[in-house]
PDB file of C-alpha atoms in Angstrom:
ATOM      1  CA  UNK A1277     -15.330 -94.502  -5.250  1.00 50.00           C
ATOM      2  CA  UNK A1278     -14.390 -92.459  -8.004  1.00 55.00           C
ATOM      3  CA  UNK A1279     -13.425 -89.360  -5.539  1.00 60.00           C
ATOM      4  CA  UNK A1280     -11.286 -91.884  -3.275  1.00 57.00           C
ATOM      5  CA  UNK A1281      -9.379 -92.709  -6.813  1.00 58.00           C
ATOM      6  CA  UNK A1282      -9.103 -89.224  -7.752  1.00 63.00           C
ATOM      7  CA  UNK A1283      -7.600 -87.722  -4.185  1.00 66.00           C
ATOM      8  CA  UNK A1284      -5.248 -90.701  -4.025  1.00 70.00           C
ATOM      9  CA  UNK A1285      -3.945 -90.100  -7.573  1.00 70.00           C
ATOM     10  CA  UNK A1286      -3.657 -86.216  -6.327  1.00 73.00           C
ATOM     11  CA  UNK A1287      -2.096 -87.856  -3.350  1.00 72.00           C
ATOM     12  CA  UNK A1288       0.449 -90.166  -5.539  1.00 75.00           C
ATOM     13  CA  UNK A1289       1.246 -86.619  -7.801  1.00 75.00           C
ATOM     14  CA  UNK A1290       1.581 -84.586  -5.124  1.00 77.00           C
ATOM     15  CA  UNK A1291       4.156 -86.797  -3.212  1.00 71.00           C
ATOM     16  CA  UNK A1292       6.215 -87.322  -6.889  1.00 75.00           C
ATOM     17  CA  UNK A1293       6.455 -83.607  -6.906  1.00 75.00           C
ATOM     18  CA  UNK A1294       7.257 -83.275  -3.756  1.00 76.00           C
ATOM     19  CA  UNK A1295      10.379 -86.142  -4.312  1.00 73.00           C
ATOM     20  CA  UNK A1296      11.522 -84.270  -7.490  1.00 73.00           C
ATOM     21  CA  UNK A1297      11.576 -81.255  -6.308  1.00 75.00           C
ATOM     22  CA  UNK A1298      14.085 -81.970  -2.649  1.00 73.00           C
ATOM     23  CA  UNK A1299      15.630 -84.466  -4.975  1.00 76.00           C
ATOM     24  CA  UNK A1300      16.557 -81.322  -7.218  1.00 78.00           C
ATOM     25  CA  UNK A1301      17.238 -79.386  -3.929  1.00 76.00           C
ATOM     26  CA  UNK A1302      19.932 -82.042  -2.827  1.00 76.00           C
ATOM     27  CA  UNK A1303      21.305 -81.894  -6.008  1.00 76.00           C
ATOM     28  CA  UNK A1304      22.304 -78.208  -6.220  1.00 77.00           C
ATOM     29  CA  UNK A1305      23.375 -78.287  -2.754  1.00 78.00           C
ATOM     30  CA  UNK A1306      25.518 -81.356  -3.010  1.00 76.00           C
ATOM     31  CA  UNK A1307      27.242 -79.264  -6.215  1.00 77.00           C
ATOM     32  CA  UNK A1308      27.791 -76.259  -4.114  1.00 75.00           C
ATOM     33  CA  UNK A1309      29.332 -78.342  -1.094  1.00 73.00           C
ATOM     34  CA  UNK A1310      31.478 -80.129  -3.770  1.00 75.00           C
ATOM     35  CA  UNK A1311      32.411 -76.558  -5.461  1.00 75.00           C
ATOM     36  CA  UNK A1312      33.196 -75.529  -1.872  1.00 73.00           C
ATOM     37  CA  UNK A1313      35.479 -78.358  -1.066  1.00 70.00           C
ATOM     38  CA  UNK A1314      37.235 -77.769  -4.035  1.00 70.00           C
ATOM     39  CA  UNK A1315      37.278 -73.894  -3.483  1.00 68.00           C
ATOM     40  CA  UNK A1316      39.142 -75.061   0.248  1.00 67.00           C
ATOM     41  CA  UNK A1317      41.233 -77.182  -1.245  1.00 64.00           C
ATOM     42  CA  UNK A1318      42.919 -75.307  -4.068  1.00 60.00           C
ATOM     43  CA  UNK A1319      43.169 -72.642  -1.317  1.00 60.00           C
ATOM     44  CA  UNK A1320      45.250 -75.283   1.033  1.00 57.00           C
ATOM     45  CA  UNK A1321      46.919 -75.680  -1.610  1.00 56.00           C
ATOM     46  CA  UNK A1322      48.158 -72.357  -2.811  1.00 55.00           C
ATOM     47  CA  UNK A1323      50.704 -71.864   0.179  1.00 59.00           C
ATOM     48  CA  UNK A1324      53.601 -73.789  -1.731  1.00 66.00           C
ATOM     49  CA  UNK A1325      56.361 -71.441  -0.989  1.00 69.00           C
ATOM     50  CA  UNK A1326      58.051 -71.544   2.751  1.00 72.00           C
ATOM     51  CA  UNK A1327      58.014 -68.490   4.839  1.00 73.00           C
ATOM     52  CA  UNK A1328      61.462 -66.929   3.898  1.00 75.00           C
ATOM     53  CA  UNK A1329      61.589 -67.908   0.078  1.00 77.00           C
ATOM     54  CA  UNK A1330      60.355 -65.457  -2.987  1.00 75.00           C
ATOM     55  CA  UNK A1331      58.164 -66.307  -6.125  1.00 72.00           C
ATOM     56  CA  UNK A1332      57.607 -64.238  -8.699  1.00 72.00           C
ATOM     57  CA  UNK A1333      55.337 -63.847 -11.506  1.00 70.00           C
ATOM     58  CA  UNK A1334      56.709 -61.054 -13.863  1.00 69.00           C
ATOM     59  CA  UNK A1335      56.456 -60.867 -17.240  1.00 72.00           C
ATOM     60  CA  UNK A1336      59.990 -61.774 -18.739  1.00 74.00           C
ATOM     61  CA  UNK A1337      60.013 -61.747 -22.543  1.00 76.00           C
ATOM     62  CA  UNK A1338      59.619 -57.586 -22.173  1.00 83.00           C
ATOM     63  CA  UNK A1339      63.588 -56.803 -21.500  1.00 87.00           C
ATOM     64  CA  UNK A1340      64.394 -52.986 -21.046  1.00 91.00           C
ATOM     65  CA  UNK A1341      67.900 -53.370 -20.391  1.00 92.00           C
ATOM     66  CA  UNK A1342      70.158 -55.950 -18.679  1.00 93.00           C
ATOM     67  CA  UNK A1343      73.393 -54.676 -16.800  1.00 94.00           C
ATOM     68  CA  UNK A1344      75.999 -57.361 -16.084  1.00 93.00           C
ATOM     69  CA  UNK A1345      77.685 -57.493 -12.633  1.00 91.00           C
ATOM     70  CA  UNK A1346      80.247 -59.694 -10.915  1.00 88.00           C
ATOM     71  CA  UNK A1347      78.722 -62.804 -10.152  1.00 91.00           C
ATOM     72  CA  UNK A1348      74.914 -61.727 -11.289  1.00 92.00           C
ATOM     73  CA  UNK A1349      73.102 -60.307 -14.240  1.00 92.00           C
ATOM     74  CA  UNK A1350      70.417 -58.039 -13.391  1.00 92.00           C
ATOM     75  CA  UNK A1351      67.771 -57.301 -15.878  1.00 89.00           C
ATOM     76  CA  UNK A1352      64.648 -54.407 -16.368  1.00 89.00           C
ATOM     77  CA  UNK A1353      61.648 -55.707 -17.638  1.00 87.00           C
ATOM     78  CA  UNK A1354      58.216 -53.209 -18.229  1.00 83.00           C
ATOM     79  CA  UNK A1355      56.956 -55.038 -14.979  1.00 80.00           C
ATOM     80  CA  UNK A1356      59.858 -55.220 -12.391  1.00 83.00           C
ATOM     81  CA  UNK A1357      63.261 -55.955 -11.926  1.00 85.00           C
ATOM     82  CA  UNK A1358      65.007 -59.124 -11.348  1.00 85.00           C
ATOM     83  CA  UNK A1359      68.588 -60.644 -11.339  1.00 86.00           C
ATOM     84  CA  UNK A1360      70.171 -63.879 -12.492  1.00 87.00           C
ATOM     85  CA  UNK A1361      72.790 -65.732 -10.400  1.00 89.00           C
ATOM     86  CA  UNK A1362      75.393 -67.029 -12.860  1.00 88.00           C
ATOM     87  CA  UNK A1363      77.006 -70.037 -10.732  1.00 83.00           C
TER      88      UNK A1363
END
C-alpha cells in the first residue's frame, strides 16, 4: 500500500511539474506573439507619408547661415539644408 501511495504522489508531482512548466512555456510564447503583433503593427504604421510628399528629420536649432530669396528663405543647418515658404 505504501508503494501505491508513494508512485501516485510521484505521479500527482510529476504531472504539477509537467503543468507549470508548458504553463510557463505558453506564457513566454504568448509574450513573444504579443511583442510580434506589436512589432507588425508599429511597422503598418510607420508609412504615414503618401508616395510623392517629403518628411524630414534634421536637426534645426544648429543654423549655419540663412539666405533670403523671393518668395522663400533657405537655411544651412550642420545636418542639411532646407527652405521656408513665406506665404
Amino acid at each position: 500500500m505504501r508503494d501505491f501511495f508513494c508512485s501516485t504522489i510521484n505521479f500527482f508531482y510529476s504531472l504539477y511539474l509537467f503543468i507549470l512548466i508548458a504553463t510557463k512555456i505558453m506564457h513566454h510564447k504568448l509574450k513573444l506573439c504579443v511583442a510580434i503583433l506589436i512589432l507588425i503593427s508599429v511597422k503598418l504604421n510607420a508609412q504615414q507619408v503618401a508616395i510623392g510628399h517629403w518628411q524630414n528629420y534634421v536637426g534645426l536649432s544648429d543654423v549655419v547661415t540663412l539666405a533670403d530669396a523671393d518668395d522663400r528663405v533657405f537655411c544651412a543647418t550642420n545636418l542639411g539644408l532646407f527652405s521656408v515658404d513665406k506665404t
